[in-house]
């Protein structure tokens, strides 16, 4: 547990080593209040509600009701994105990647949809054509990184502890460890979870969502944020279709209700069907990266 | 569970602002959360209370302003209010033509502090 606040991000590990959590590097010390009479902190009430339904009528007297000698409540306007820190790291990652002409793909799915199987087989096909690196995200264990390393490709394992998604800071730390080569493909296998990983930009070029046919057609409707955020959907375990009553067309229709035009590739990561289409998609997108002329060392 | 991360990020921003403005106590925090932002408000409040316990924002009130979802239709070019990603355009009835323009916000807007 994080000792600062009891939360779980303090458990983040990379290849077994604990890293600093994204927030609160050190508890901040607060000095006693000094009166600052700068005009930019004047009361700014009332706040308008964008929904135009109810106006929040709170404390119009808050800033004026103060007795001499007592501290004075004041209003401070902010306007900052709650995830701005993550987004800053994501932008740094994006810059790092683009300077090195690296295509980074963020692989997202529920647990067990076949992300690691897909990666292992993708590596077998691509390894002689392209340099590849892998970042693995799981709450616990380095099983997945070990599976990747068996192929001879280097992989960094991030363990998020109780955390249910990767964030851009973790990925930045992992990239510093693994230093992916120029012109390579970086696969980031996110924590198996169809909910919140979609909210955290890692600096990747594309989000690839994997849905396996054993999960049911309705997952895009049940987890719309993920399918809305995705740039490509892989429908995996298609080798099992003869044994199931899974309706492929319906699953794709549902995905398109959430995300019109989302490209879908049907594959069997295990048996290899459809893998060539996926490989072509990767190669096409790698070539489409805006090539960088000025690369500074 | 990502409400925990949101609460942590929120506290971090509050602490930065507190240092910058030399605050000693944060009493109220106003957020803007879009209806499509996939934030569970109850859960966010719960984690916020937990992680602010030993901080400057101890017992601070969270005021959440909801921002309605809005989308523009590629077919008829008009705006619709939406509450999910798979609604039809409220003007021309088309499906799969809406592009979300508002409702994914997760912002901190204002503090009341001493
Ligand atoms: N039949 C079939 N099984 C598959 C396929 N792809 C993966 N599997 C099986 O599905 C199970 C889970 O596969 P993984 O590759 O570990 O899935 P994952 O998404 O990496 O799982 P987590 O990292 O734990 O979220 C394994 O038993 C795989 O052998 C496929 O295309 N067809
Ligand atoms: Mg895996
Ligand atoms: Zn913490
Ligand atoms: Zn999460
Ligand atoms: Zn319309």
Coordinates of C-alpha atoms and ligand atoms in Angstrom, one line a residue:
Chain A
X1 CA 0.0 0.0 0.0
X2 CA 1.0 3.6 -0.6
X3 CA 2.1 4.9 2.8
X4 CA 1.2 8.4 2.0
X5 CA -2.5 7.8 1.5
X6 CA -3.2 4.1 1.7
X7 CA -4.0 3.8 -1.9
X8 CA -2.6 1.1 -4.1
X9 CA -0.5 2.8 -6.7
X10 CA 2.6 2.6 -4.4
X11 CA 2.7 -1.0 -5.3
X12 CA 3.6 -0.5 -8.9
X13 CA 6.6 -2.6 -9.9
X14 CA 8.6 -2.8 -13.0
X15 CA 10.4 -6.2 -13.5
X16 CA 9.8 -6.8 -9.8
X17 CA 11.3 -3.4 -8.6
X18 CA 9.1 -1.0 -6.8
X19 CA 8.7 2.4 -8.6
X20 CA 7.5 5.7 -7.3
X21 CA 3.8 6.2 -7.8
X22 CA 2.6 8.8 -10.1
X23 CA 1.4 11.1 -7.3
X24 CA 2.8 12.6 -4.2
X25 CA 6.5 12.0 -4.5
X26 CA 6.8 13.7 -1.1
X27 CA 4.1 14.9 1.3
X28 CA 3.9 18.6 0.7
X29 CA 4.5 20.9 3.6
X30 CA 2.2 23.8 4.0
X31 CA 3.3 27.1 5.4
X32 CA 0.9 29.1 7.5
X33 CA -1.3 31.4 5.6
X34 CA 0.1 34.7 4.5
X35 CA -2.3 37.2 3.3
X36 CA -2.0 37.8 -0.4
X37 CA -4.2 40.5 -1.7
X38 CA -3.7 39.8 -5.4
X39 CA -6.8 40.7 -7.4
X40 CA -6.9 37.5 -9.4
X41 CA -8.4 35.6 -6.4
X42 CA -11.5 37.7 -6.1
X43 CA -14.7 35.7 -5.4
X44 CA -16.1 34.4 -8.6
X45 CA -19.4 33.0 -7.5
X46 CA -21.8 31.8 -8.6
X47 CA -20.6 29.0 -10.8
X48 CA -22.8 28.4 -13.8
X49 CA -24.0 24.9 -14.5
X50 CA -23.5 23.9 -18.0
X51 CA -26.4 21.6 -18.0
X52 CA -28.6 24.7 -17.7
X53 CA -30.9 22.9 -15.4
X54 CA -30.2 24.0 -11.9
X55 CA -28.0 26.8 -10.9
X56 CA -25.9 26.1 -8.0
X57 CA -26.6 28.7 -5.5
X58 CA -24.0 28.2 -2.8
X59 CA -22.3 30.5 -0.5
X60 CA -22.6 33.9 -2.1
X61 CA -21.6 35.2 1.2
X62 CA -18.6 32.9 1.7
X63 CA -16.0 35.3 0.7
X64 CA -17.4 38.4 2.4
X65 CA -18.2 36.9 5.8
X66 CA -15.0 37.1 7.6
X67 CA -14.1 38.5 11.0
X68 CA -11.0 40.5 11.4
X69 CA -8.1 38.3 12.4
X70 CA -9.7 35.2 11.0
X71 CA -8.6 33.6 7.8
X72 CA -10.6 34.5 4.8
X73 CA -12.2 31.9 2.5
X74 CA -11.5 32.7 -1.1
X75 CA -12.4 31.3 -4.4
X76 CA -9.7 30.1 -6.8
X77 CA -10.5 29.4 -10.4
X78 CA -8.6 26.5 -11.8
X79 CA -9.8 24.9 -15.0
X80 CA -7.5 21.9 -15.1
X81 CA -8.1 18.4 -16.5
X82 CA -8.1 15.9 -13.6
X83 CA -5.9 13.6 -15.7
X84 CA -3.6 16.3 -16.9
X85 CA -0.6 14.7 -15.2
X86 CA -1.2 11.5 -17.0
X87 CA -1.7 13.4 -20.3
X88 CA 1.6 15.2 -19.8
X89 CA 3.4 12.0 -19.5
X90 CA 1.5 10.6 -22.4
X91 CA 2.6 13.5 -24.5
X92 CA 6.2 13.1 -23.5
X93 CA 5.9 9.4 -24.4
X94 CA 4.4 10.3 -27.8
X95 CA 7.3 12.6 -28.4
X96 CA 9.9 10.1 -27.4
X97 CA 8.3 7.5 -29.7
X98 CA 7.9 9.8 -32.7
X99 CA 11.5 11.0 -32.4
X100 CA 12.5 7.4 -32.8
X101 CA 9.9 6.5 -35.4
X102 CA 8.4 3.8 -33.2
X103 CA 4.9 2.5 -33.7
X104 CA 3.3 1.9 -30.2
X105 CA 0.2 -0.1 -29.9
X106 CA -1.9 -0.4 -26.7
X107 CA -3.6 -3.8 -26.6
X108 CA -6.8 -3.8 -24.5
X109 CA -9.2 -6.6 -23.6
X110 CA -10.9 -8.4 -20.8
X111 CA -8.7 -11.0 -19.0
X112 CA -8.0 -14.0 -21.1
X113 CA -9.1 -12.8 -24.5
X114 CA -5.8 -13.8 -26.0
X115 CA -3.5 -10.7 -25.8
X116 CA -0.4 -12.6 -24.9
X117 CA -1.1 -15.4 -27.3
X118 CA -1.6 -12.8 -30.1
X119 CA 1.7 -11.2 -29.2
X120 CA 3.7 -14.4 -29.2
X121 CA 2.3 -15.3 -32.6
X122 CA 2.7 -11.8 -34.0
X123 CA 6.3 -11.8 -32.9
X124 CA 6.9 -15.2 -34.6
X125 CA 5.7 -13.7 -37.9
X126 CA 7.3 -10.2 -37.6
X127 CA 10.5 -10.8 -35.8
X128 CA 12.6 -11.2 -39.0
X129 CA 11.2 -8.1 -40.5
X130 CA 11.1 -5.6 -37.7
X131 CA 12.6 -4.9 -34.3
X132 CA 10.0 -5.5 -31.6
X133 CA 9.7 -4.7 -27.9
X134 CA 7.0 -5.5 -25.5
X135 CA 5.7 -3.9 -22.3
X136 CA 3.5 -6.2 -20.2
X137 CA 1.0 -4.9 -17.7
X138 CA -0.6 -7.2 -15.1
X139 CA -1.6 -6.7 -11.5
X140 CA 0.7 -9.6 -10.4
X141 CA 3.3 -12.1 -11.8
X142 CA 5.7 -11.8 -14.7
X143 CA 4.2 -14.8 -16.5
X144 CA 3.3 -12.8 -19.6
X145 CA 6.7 -11.1 -19.9
X146 CA 8.3 -14.6 -19.5
X147 CA 6.1 -15.9 -22.3
X148 CA 7.3 -13.1 -24.5
X149 CA 11.0 -13.5 -23.5
X150 CA 10.8 -17.2 -24.5
X151 CA 10.5 -15.9 -28.1
X152 CA 13.8 -14.1 -27.7
X153 CA 12.2 -10.6 -27.7
X154 CA 12.9 -8.3 -24.7
X155 CA 9.9 -7.6 -22.5
X156 CA 9.4 -5.4 -19.5
X157 CA 6.8 -6.4 -16.9
X158 CA 4.9 -3.8 -15.1
X159 CA 3.0 -5.0 -12.0
X160 CA 0.3 -2.6 -11.1
X161 CA -0.5 -4.1 -7.7
X162 CA -4.1 -3.3 -7.0
X163 CA -4.1 -0.9 -10.0
X164 CA -6.5 -1.9 -12.7
X165 CA -4.9 -0.1 -15.7
X166 CA -1.5 1.1 -17.0
X167 CA -0.9 4.9 -16.8
X168 CA 1.5 6.9 -18.9
X169 CA 4.0 7.4 -16.1
X170 CA 4.4 3.6 -15.7
X171 CA 4.9 3.2 -19.4
X172 CA 7.5 6.0 -19.4
X173 CA 9.5 4.2 -16.7
X174 CA 9.2 1.0 -18.5
X175 CA 10.4 2.6 -21.8
X176 CA 13.4 4.0 -20.0
X177 CA 14.4 0.5 -18.9
X178 CA 13.8 -1.2 -22.1
X179 CA 14.9 1.6 -24.5
X180 CA 13.1 0.5 -27.6
X181 CA 15.1 0.7 -30.9
X182 CA 14.5 3.2 -33.6
X183 CA 12.0 2.1 -36.3
X184 CA 10.6 -0.6 -34.1
X185 CA 7.1 -1.7 -33.0
X186 CA 6.3 -1.4 -29.3
X187 CA 3.5 -3.5 -28.1
X188 CA 1.9 -2.5 -24.7
X189 CA -0.3 -5.2 -23.3
X190 CA -2.6 -3.5 -20.8
X191 CA -4.1 -5.0 -17.7
X192 CA -7.0 -7.3 -18.6
X193 CA -9.9 -5.0 -18.0
X194 CA -12.6 -3.6 -20.4
X195 CA -13.3 -0.6 -18.3
X196 CA -10.8 2.0 -17.2
X197 CA -7.7 1.4 -19.3
X198 CA -9.6 3.3 -22.1
X199 CA -9.3 6.5 -20.0
X200 CA -5.6 6.5 -19.7
X201 CA -3.7 7.7 -22.7
X202 CA -0.3 6.1 -22.7
X203 CA 1.1 8.0 -25.7
X204 CA 0.4 5.1 -28.1
X205 CA -0.4 5.6 -31.7
X206 CA -3.4 3.3 -31.7
X207 CA -5.6 1.4 -29.2
X208 CA -6.4 -2.1 -30.3
X209 CA -9.2 -3.8 -28.5
X210 CA -9.4 -7.6 -28.6
X211 CA -12.8 -9.3 -28.1
X212 CA -12.9 -13.1 -28.1
X213 CA -15.9 -15.0 -29.3
X214 CA -16.4 -16.8 -25.9
X215 CA -17.3 -13.5 -24.3
X216 CA -20.6 -12.8 -26.0
X217 CA -21.7 -10.4 -28.7
X218 CA -22.9 -7.7 -26.4
X219 CA -19.6 -6.6 -24.9
X220 CA -19.3 -3.5 -27.1
X221 CA -22.7 -2.4 -25.7
X222 CA -21.8 -3.2 -22.1
X223 CA -18.4 -1.6 -22.2
X224 CA -18.9 1.3 -24.7
X225 CA -16.0 3.5 -23.6
X226 CA -13.5 0.9 -24.6
X227 CA -15.0 0.3 -28.0
X228 CA -15.5 4.0 -28.6
X229 CA -11.8 4.7 -27.8
X230 CA -10.4 1.8 -29.9
X231 CA -8.9 2.3 -33.4
X232 CA -9.1 -1.4 -34.3
X233 CA -11.0 -4.4 -33.1
X234 CA -9.6 -7.9 -33.3
X235 CA -12.2 -10.6 -33.0
X236 CA -10.2 -13.5 -31.5
X237 CA -10.7 -17.2 -31.0
X238 CA -12.6 -17.5 -34.2
X239 CA -11.5 -21.2 -34.4
X240 CA -14.0 -21.8 -31.7
X241 CA -17.0 -20.5 -33.7
X242 CA -18.2 -24.0 -34.8
X243 CA -18.7 -24.9 -31.1
X244 CA -20.5 -21.7 -30.0
X245 CA -23.7 -19.8 -30.9
X246 CA -21.7 -16.6 -31.2
X247 CA -23.2 -14.3 -33.9
X248 CA -20.2 -12.5 -35.6
X249 CA -22.3 -10.1 -37.6
X250 CA -24.2 -9.1 -34.5
X251 CA -21.0 -8.5 -32.5
X252 CA -19.7 -6.3 -35.3
X253 CA -23.0 -4.4 -35.6
X254 CA -22.9 -3.7 -31.9
X255 CA -19.3 -2.5 -32.1
X256 CA -20.4 -0.2 -35.0
X257 CA -23.3 1.2 -33.0
X258 CA -20.7 2.4 -30.5
X259 CA -18.0 3.3 -32.9
X260 CA -19.2 3.7 -36.5
X261 CA -16.6 2.5 -39.0
X262 CA -14.4 0.8 -36.4
X263 CA -12.2 -1.7 -38.5
X264 CA -12.6 -5.3 -37.4
X265 CA -10.3 -8.2 -38.2
X266 CA -11.4 -11.8 -37.4
X267 CA -8.6 -13.9 -36.2
X268 CA -7.5 -17.0 -34.4
X269 CA -4.4 -16.0 -32.5
X270 CA -3.8 -19.6 -31.7
X271 CA -4.3 -21.2 -35.1
X272 CA -3.2 -18.3 -37.2
X273 CA -6.3 -17.6 -39.2
X274 CA -6.6 -13.9 -40.2
X275 CA -3.2 -13.1 -38.7
X276 CA -1.9 -11.9 -42.0
X277 CA -4.5 -9.2 -42.2
X278 CA -3.4 -8.0 -38.7
X279 CA 0.3 -8.1 -39.7
X280 CA -0.5 -6.1 -42.8
X281 CA -2.4 -3.5 -40.7
X282 CA 0.7 -3.2 -38.4
X283 CA 3.1 -2.8 -41.3
X284 CA 0.9 -0.3 -43.1
X285 CA 0.6 1.8 -40.0
X286 CA 4.3 1.7 -39.3
X287 CA 5.0 2.9 -42.8
X288 CA 2.5 5.6 -42.4
X289 CA 4.3 7.1 -39.4
X290 CA 5.4 10.6 -40.2
X291 CA 9.1 10.0 -40.7
X292 CA 11.3 12.1 -38.7
X293 CA 14.1 14.0 -40.5
X294 CA 15.7 15.7 -37.5
X295 CA 16.5 13.3 -34.9
X296 CA 18.7 14.7 -32.1
X297 CA 20.7 12.5 -29.9
Chain B
X1 CA -11.6 1.3 -9.7
X2 CA -10.1 4.1 -11.7
X3 CA -12.0 6.5 -9.5
X4 CA -9.2 5.9 -7.1
X5 CA -6.7 7.2 -9.6
X6 CA -8.9 10.1 -10.4
X7 CA -9.1 11.0 -6.7
X8 CA -5.3 10.8 -6.4
X9 CA -4.8 13.0 -9.4
X10 CA -7.3 15.4 -8.1
X11 CA -5.6 15.6 -4.7
X12 CA -2.3 16.2 -6.4
X13 CA -3.6 19.1 -8.3
X14 CA -5.2 20.5 -5.2
X15 CA -1.9 20.2 -3.3
X16 CA 0.0 22.0 -6.1
X17 CA -2.5 24.8 -6.1
X18 CA -2.4 25.0 -2.3
X19 CA 1.4 25.4 -2.4
X20 CA 1.2 28.0 -5.1
X21 CA -1.5 30.0 -3.3
X22 CA -0.3 29.3 0.2
X23 CA -3.6 27.8 1.3
X24 CA -4.1 26.2 4.7
X25 CA -7.4 24.6 4.2
X26 CA -9.5 23.6 1.2
X27 CA -13.2 23.6 2.0
X28 CA -14.9 22.9 -1.3
X29 CA -13.8 21.6 -4.6
X30 CA -15.9 22.0 -7.8
X31 CA -15.5 19.5 -10.5
X32 CA -17.0 19.3 -14.0
X33 CA -17.7 15.7 -15.0
X34 CA -19.2 14.8 -18.3
X35 CA -22.0 12.3 -18.4
X36 CA -20.1 10.2 -20.9
X37 CA -16.9 10.3 -18.9
X38 CA -17.5 6.9 -17.3
X39 CA -17.0 8.3 -13.8
X40 CA -18.9 6.7 -10.9
X41 CA -19.7 9.7 -8.7
X42 CA -20.3 7.8 -5.5
X43 CA -17.1 5.9 -5.9
X44 CA -15.1 9.1 -6.6
X45 CA -16.6 10.7 -3.5
X46 CA -15.7 7.7 -1.5
X47 CA -12.1 7.6 -2.6
X48 CA -11.7 11.3 -2.3
X49 CA -12.8 11.2 1.3
X50 CA -10.4 8.4 2.0
X51 CA -7.3 9.8 0.4
X52 CA -7.8 13.4 1.6
X53 CA -8.0 12.4 5.2
X54 CA -4.5 13.5 6.1
X55 CA -4.3 16.3 3.6
X56 CA -5.1 19.9 3.3
X57 CA -8.4 18.9 1.7
X58 CA -9.5 17.0 4.7
X59 CA -13.3 17.0 4.9
X60 CA -13.5 19.2 1.9
X61 CA -16.9 19.1 0.0
X62 CA -16.9 17.8 -3.5
X63 CA -19.4 19.6 -5.7
X64 CA -19.8 17.8 -9.0
X65 CA -21.3 19.7 -11.9
X66 CA -22.6 17.3 -14.6
X67 CA -22.0 18.2 -18.2
X68 CA -24.6 16.8 -20.6
X69 CA -23.5 14.6 -23.5
X70 CA -23.8 16.3 -26.8
X71 CA -23.1 15.1 -30.4
X72 CA -23.3 16.5 -33.9
X73 CA -24.9 14.5 -36.6
X74 CA -22.9 13.9 -39.8
X75 CA -26.2 13.5 -41.7
X76 CA -28.1 16.6 -40.8
X77 CA -25.4 18.7 -39.1
X78 CA -27.5 19.4 -36.0
X79 CA -26.7 18.9 -32.3
X80 CA -28.4 16.3 -30.1
X81 CA -28.2 15.7 -26.4
X82 CA -27.1 12.1 -25.7
X83 CA -26.7 9.9 -22.7
X84 CA -24.9 7.0 -24.4
X85 CA -22.7 6.3 -27.4
X86 CA -25.4 4.5 -29.4
X87 CA -28.3 6.8 -29.7
X88 CA -30.0 7.9 -32.9
X89 CA -29.9 11.6 -34.0
X90 CA -32.8 13.3 -32.3
X91 CA -33.5 15.4 -35.4
X92 CA -33.2 13.0 -38.4
X93 CA -33.2 9.7 -36.7
X94 CA -30.0 8.4 -38.3
X95 CA -27.9 5.9 -36.5
X96 CA -24.1 5.8 -36.6
X97 CA -23.8 9.4 -37.6
X98 CA -23.2 11.1 -34.3
X99 CA -19.9 12.5 -33.3
X100 CA -19.5 13.3 -29.6
X101 CA -18.7 17.0 -29.0
X102 CA -19.3 17.3 -25.2
X103 CA -19.7 15.1 -22.2
X104 CA -16.3 13.5 -21.7
X105 CA -14.9 16.3 -19.4
X106 CA -13.2 15.5 -16.1
X107 CA -12.1 18.9 -14.9
X108 CA -11.4 20.7 -11.7
X109 CA -12.9 24.1 -11.9
X110 CA -12.6 26.0 -8.6
X111 CA -11.6 25.8 -5.0
X112 CA -13.0 27.5 -1.9
X113 CA -10.1 27.7 0.5
X114 CA -8.4 29.6 3.3
Ligands
LIG1 N1 -9.2 -21.5 -29.0 C1 -8.4 -20.5 -28.8 N2 -7.9 -20.2 -27.6 C2 -7.1 -19.1 -27.5 C3 -6.9 -18.2 -28.6 N3 -6.1 -17.2 -28.2 C4 -5.9 -17.4 -26.9 N4 -6.4 -18.5 -26.5 C5 -6.4 -19.1 -25.1 O1 -7.0 -18.3 -24.2 C6 -6.4 -18.3 -23.0 C7 -5.9 -16.9 -22.5 O2 -4.9 -16.5 -23.5 P1 -3.9 -15.3 -23.1 O3 -3.1 -15.1 -24.3 O4 -3.2 -15.6 -21.9 O5 -4.9 -14.1 -22.8 P2 -4.6 -12.6 -22.3 O6 -5.5 -11.7 -22.9 O7 -3.1 -12.3 -22.5 O8 -4.8 -12.8 -20.7 P3 -4.5 -11.8 -19.5 O9 -3.1 -11.2 -19.8 O10 -4.5 -12.7 -18.3 O11 -5.6 -10.8 -19.5 C8 -5.2 -19.3 -23.1 O12 -5.6 -20.5 -22.7 C9 -5.0 -19.3 -24.6 O13 -4.4 -20.5 -25.1 C10 -7.5 -18.5 -29.9 O14 -7.3 -17.8 -30.9 N5 -8.2 -19.7 -29.9
LIG2 MG1 -1.7 -11.6 -21.1
LIG3 ZN1 -1.1 7.1 -3.1
LIG4 ZN1 -8.1 1.2 -13.6
LIG5 ZN1 -29.2 14.0 -37.8

